[in-house]
Amino acid sequence: MRIGTMLSMPGDAAGTRVLVDRVVAAERAGFASVWLPQVNTIDALMVLALAGSATRTIELGTAVVPTYPRHPTALAAQALTVQDATNNRLALGIGLSHRFFIEDSLGLDYSKPIAHTRDYLTILTGLLRGEQVKYEGKAYRVNAQVGVAGAKPPPVLVAALGPDMLRLCGRLADGTITWMGGLNYLRDIAIPTMTAAARDAGRPAPRFVAMVPVVHSPTDPAGRDAIDAAFRLYGTIPSYKATLERGGASMPSDVAIVGSAAAIESGVRAYADIGVTDFVAAVPGAQADVANDTMQILAGLIRR
């Protein structure tokens, strides 16, 4: 299992230069990957393209780019451009986002998320392979081709949480990125469901990228409070709330790794034991000293 880190989370006001510096620091510390969400601020793919020129080996992932605002031809061109700029180190994480954003903010139709994802993935993955894609679906009618010389298709990872979406993406994508899904959810639902779908479709075993809140806290209640203060919103968003409940949890702190250095190491290893391929630490940044301690512990675990 590879260990990565989130570069930022919603609410972080870090600018482009700061984010690129964080990528450089993560590579020096030995992290295998960094991941950046696309929210209503800095463009994640552009930041990762810039970070590519300042680094050599670290994987650069989006977690995630919402699909509805970007036509698949536009996203394919962006992703292949980042591949060209980073010597093919992009992991393209995409997702539906949420009804309140897609409908209430953007005014787009969110009524058929499964059908949208099926159309989007079919078009996007073909374009990333350089194919002439002719496709007529309910959401898209496309006759297009995208090509960037020297750029390889990046792995496409979908924020698939519910069983139906996991099955669909097992057939069409390279893996999933989970958030607010703890050990129970991953072990009992996500990993077996998606693995079976990929196997039945004759695809390679999928990647399971687990984003997990982590905080070093010798006093466990204080650490749990810090997690819930930082990530409380996610426990109220329907898709994440359902994911928590599927794993028998109710609050973000229920799926977090909190405690001593030994507890963090044990918690991270537990994800490897159930078949997670990529562990991605989401470390709250409100207390800089605590965040730095947590990152140092994770870096030490990587070295060992």
PDB file of N, CA and C in Angstrom, residues 44-85:
ATOM      1  N   ALA A  44      -7.429  22.706  -9.893  1.00  0.00           N
ATOM      2  CA  ALA A  44      -6.570  21.634  -9.401  1.00  0.00           C
ATOM      3  C   ALA A  44      -5.633  21.104 -10.476  1.00  0.00           C
ATOM      4  N   LEU A  45      -6.136  20.893 -11.684  1.00  0.00           N
ATOM      5  CA  LEU A  45      -5.289  20.342 -12.738  1.00  0.00           C
ATOM      6  C   LEU A  45      -4.164  21.299 -13.109  1.00  0.00           C
ATOM      7  N   MET A  46      -4.443  22.587 -13.103  1.00  0.00           N
ATOM      8  CA  MET A  46      -3.391  23.548 -13.425  1.00  0.00           C
ATOM      9  C   MET A  46      -2.306  23.552 -12.343  1.00  0.00           C
ATOM     10  N   VAL A  47      -2.714  23.472 -11.089  1.00  0.00           N
ATOM     11  CA  VAL A  47      -1.732  23.412  -9.999  1.00  0.00           C
ATOM     12  C   VAL A  47      -0.852  22.185 -10.142  1.00  0.00           C
ATOM     13  N   LEU A  48      -1.454  21.044 -10.444  1.00  0.00           N
ATOM     14  CA  LEU A  48      -0.673  19.817 -10.564  1.00  0.00           C
ATOM     15  C   LEU A  48       0.277  19.869 -11.761  1.00  0.00           C
ATOM     16  N   ALA A  49      -0.146  20.515 -12.847  1.00  0.00           N
ATOM     17  CA  ALA A  49       0.754  20.677 -13.989  1.00  0.00           C
ATOM     18  C   ALA A  49       1.973  21.500 -13.592  1.00  0.00           C
ATOM     19  N   LEU A  50       1.755  22.569 -12.833  1.00  0.00           N
ATOM     20  CA  LEU A  50       2.865  23.399 -12.366  1.00  0.00           C
ATOM     21  C   LEU A  50       3.753  22.616 -11.397  1.00  0.00           C
ATOM     22  N   ALA A  51       3.136  21.824 -10.532  1.00  0.00           N
ATOM     23  CA  ALA A  51       3.914  21.039  -9.571  1.00  0.00           C
ATOM     24  C   ALA A  51       4.781  20.003 -10.277  1.00  0.00           C
ATOM     25  N   GLY A  52       4.356  19.562 -11.441  1.00  0.00           N
ATOM     26  CA  GLY A  52       5.133  18.576 -12.174  1.00  0.00           C
ATOM     27  C   GLY A  52       6.515  19.058 -12.552  1.00  0.00           C
ATOM     28  N   SER A  53       6.641  20.354 -12.820  1.00  0.00           N
ATOM     29  CA  SER A  53       7.947  20.885 -13.198  1.00  0.00           C
ATOM     30  C   SER A  53       8.868  21.062 -12.001  1.00  0.00           C
ATOM     31  N   ALA A  54       8.305  20.988 -10.789  1.00  0.00           N
ATOM     32  CA  ALA A  54       9.111  21.166  -9.573  1.00  0.00           C
ATOM     33  C   ALA A  54       9.412  19.844  -8.885  1.00  0.00           C
ATOM     34  N   THR A  55       8.907  18.737  -9.426  1.00  0.00           N
ATOM     35  CA  THR A  55       9.089  17.419  -8.816  1.00  0.00           C
ATOM     36  C   THR A  55       9.463  16.414  -9.905  1.00  0.00           C
ATOM     37  N   ARG A  56       9.806  15.205  -9.465  1.00  0.00           N
ATOM     38  CA  ARG A  56      10.283  14.211 -10.429  1.00  0.00           C
ATOM     39  C   ARG A  56       9.501  12.902 -10.407  1.00  0.00           C
ATOM     40  N   THR A  57       9.083  12.464  -9.220  1.00  0.00           N
ATOM     41  CA  THR A  57       8.555  11.102  -9.121  1.00  0.00           C
ATOM     42  C   THR A  57       7.172  10.998  -8.503  1.00  0.00           C
ATOM     43  N   ILE A  58       6.752  11.939  -7.706  1.00  0.00           N
ATOM     44  CA  ILE A  58       5.520  11.803  -6.936  1.00  0.00           C
ATOM     45  C   ILE A  58       4.302  11.813  -7.857  1.00  0.00           C
ATOM     46  N   GLU A  59       3.337  10.943  -7.563  1.00  0.00           N
ATOM     47  CA  GLU A  59       2.090  10.925  -8.328  1.00  0.00           C
ATOM     48  C   GLU A  59       1.254  12.134  -7.949  1.00  0.00           C
ATOM     49  N   LEU A  60       0.564  12.706  -8.947  1.00  0.00           N
ATOM     50  CA  LEU A  60      -0.192  13.939  -8.775  1.00  0.00           C
ATOM     51  C   LEU A  60      -1.655  13.645  -9.081  1.00  0.00           C
ATOM     52  N   GLY A  61      -2.503  13.665  -8.037  1.00  0.00           N
ATOM     53  CA  GLY A  61      -3.877  13.237  -8.219  1.00  0.00           C
ATOM     54  C   GLY A  61      -4.893  14.322  -7.943  1.00  0.00           C
ATOM     55  N   THR A  62      -6.016  14.256  -8.651  1.00  0.00           N
ATOM     56  CA  THR A  62      -7.170  15.086  -8.328  1.00  0.00           C
ATOM     57  C   THR A  62      -8.155  14.248  -7.523  1.00  0.00           C
ATOM     58  N   ALA A  63      -8.710  14.860  -6.484  1.00  0.00           N
ATOM     59  CA  ALA A  63      -9.644  14.130  -5.625  1.00  0.00           C
ATOM     60  C   ALA A  63     -10.719  15.099  -5.107  1.00  0.00           C
ATOM     61  N   VAL A  64     -11.660  15.395  -5.922  1.00  0.00           N
ATOM     62  CA  VAL A  64     -11.846  14.960  -7.301  1.00  0.00           C
ATOM     63  C   VAL A  64     -12.289  16.173  -8.126  1.00  0.00           C
ATOM     64  N   VAL A  65     -12.280  15.998  -9.480  1.00  0.00           N
ATOM     65  CA  VAL A  65     -12.822  17.010 -10.378  1.00  0.00           C
ATOM     66  C   VAL A  65     -14.286  16.660 -10.664  1.00  0.00           C
ATOM     67  N   PRO A  66     -15.231  17.566 -10.371  1.00  0.00           N
ATOM     68  CA  PRO A  66     -16.630  17.290 -10.693  1.00  0.00           C
ATOM     69  C   PRO A  66     -16.836  17.155 -12.202  1.00  0.00           C
ATOM     70  N   THR A  67     -17.651  16.192 -12.596  1.00  0.00           N
ATOM     71  CA  THR A  67     -17.844  15.920 -14.016  1.00  0.00           C
ATOM     72  C   THR A  67     -18.829  16.878 -14.684  1.00  0.00           C
ATOM     73  N   TYR A  68     -19.894  17.215 -14.019  1.00  0.00           N
ATOM     74  CA  TYR A  68     -20.949  17.990 -14.675  1.00  0.00           C
ATOM     75  C   TYR A  68     -20.457  19.313 -15.268  1.00  0.00           C
ATOM     76  N   PRO A  69     -19.608  20.097 -14.589  1.00  0.00           N
ATOM     77  CA  PRO A  69     -19.216  21.390 -15.165  1.00  0.00           C
ATOM     78  C   PRO A  69     -18.256  21.292 -16.345  1.00  0.00           C
ATOM     79  N   ARG A  70     -17.632  20.124 -16.587  1.00  0.00           N
ATOM     80  CA  ARG A  70     -16.623  20.020 -17.642  1.00  0.00           C
ATOM     81  C   ARG A  70     -17.024  18.935 -18.638  1.00  0.00           C
ATOM     82  N   HIS A  71     -17.196  19.347 -19.878  1.00  0.00           N
ATOM     83  CA  HIS A  71     -17.500  18.376 -20.929  1.00  0.00           C
ATOM     84  C   HIS A  71     -16.357  17.367 -20.998  1.00  0.00           C
ATOM     85  N   PRO A  72     -16.649  16.093 -21.252  1.00  0.00           N
ATOM     86  CA  PRO A  72     -15.572  15.094 -21.260  1.00  0.00           C
ATOM     87  C   PRO A  72     -14.472  15.396 -22.278  1.00  0.00           C
ATOM     88  N   THR A  73     -14.780  16.042 -23.396  1.00  0.00           N
ATOM     89  CA  THR A  73     -13.717  16.398 -24.335  1.00  0.00           C
ATOM     90  C   THR A  73     -12.784  17.444 -23.729  1.00  0.00           C
ATOM     91  N   ALA A  74     -13.348  18.394 -22.984  1.00  0.00           N
ATOM     92  CA  ALA A  74     -12.517  19.410 -22.338  1.00  0.00           C
ATOM     93  C   ALA A  74     -11.647  18.796 -21.246  1.00  0.00           C
ATOM     94  N   LEU A  75     -12.235  17.900 -20.446  1.00  0.00           N
ATOM     95  CA  LEU A  75     -11.456  17.279 -19.373  1.00  0.00           C
ATOM     96  C   LEU A  75     -10.376  16.362 -19.951  1.00  0.00           C
ATOM     97  N   ALA A  76     -10.668  15.658 -21.022  1.00  0.00           N
ATOM     98  CA  ALA A  76      -9.653  14.799 -21.641  1.00  0.00           C
ATOM     99  C   ALA A  76      -8.466  15.622 -22.110  1.00  0.00           C
ATOM    100  N   ALA A  77      -8.726  16.756 -22.738  1.00  0.00           N
ATOM    101  CA  ALA A  77      -7.638  17.612 -23.205  1.00  0.00           C
ATOM    102  C   ALA A  77      -6.829  18.158 -22.029  1.00  0.00           C
ATOM    103  N   GLN A  78      -7.513  18.556 -20.972  1.00  0.00           N
ATOM    104  CA  GLN A  78      -6.806  19.047 -19.787  1.00  0.00           C
ATOM    105  C   GLN A  78      -5.938  17.963 -19.172  1.00  0.00           C
ATOM    106  N   ALA A  79      -6.515  16.785 -19.007  1.00  0.00           N
ATOM    107  CA  ALA A  79      -5.793  15.697 -18.348  1.00  0.00           C
ATOM    108  C   ALA A  79      -4.567  15.279 -19.162  1.00  0.00           C
ATOM    109  N   LEU A  80      -4.705  15.177 -20.465  1.00  0.00           N
ATOM    110  CA  LEU A  80      -3.569  14.787 -21.292  1.00  0.00           C
ATOM    111  C   LEU A  80      -2.501  15.876 -21.322  1.00  0.00           C
ATOM    112  N   THR A  81      -2.921  17.133 -21.211  1.00  0.00           N
ATOM    113  CA  THR A  81      -1.948  18.223 -21.118  1.00  0.00           C
ATOM    114  C   THR A  81      -1.152  18.114 -19.821  1.00  0.00           C
ATOM    115  N   VAL A  82      -1.831  17.790 -18.724  1.00  0.00           N
ATOM    116  CA  VAL A  82      -1.121  17.591 -17.452  1.00  0.00           C
ATOM    117  C   VAL A  82      -0.175  16.393 -17.563  1.00  0.00           C
ATOM    118  N   GLN A  83      -0.603  15.335 -18.210  1.00  0.00           N
ATOM    119  CA  GLN A  83       0.288  14.198 -18.429  1.00  0.00           C
ATOM    120  C   GLN A  83       1.552  14.627 -19.177  1.00  0.00           C
ATOM    121  N   ASP A  84       1.375  15.424 -20.211  1.00  0.00           N
ATOM    122  CA  ASP A  84       2.521  15.903 -20.978  1.00  0.00           C
ATOM    123  C   ASP A  84       3.449  16.761 -20.118  1.00  0.00           C
ATOM    124  N   ALA A  85       2.857  17.569 -19.225  1.00  0.00           N
ATOM    125  CA  ALA A  85       3.644  18.485 -18.396  1.00  0.00           C
ATOM    126  C   ALA A  85       4.339  17.796 -17.231  1.00  0.00           C
TER     127      ALA A  85
END
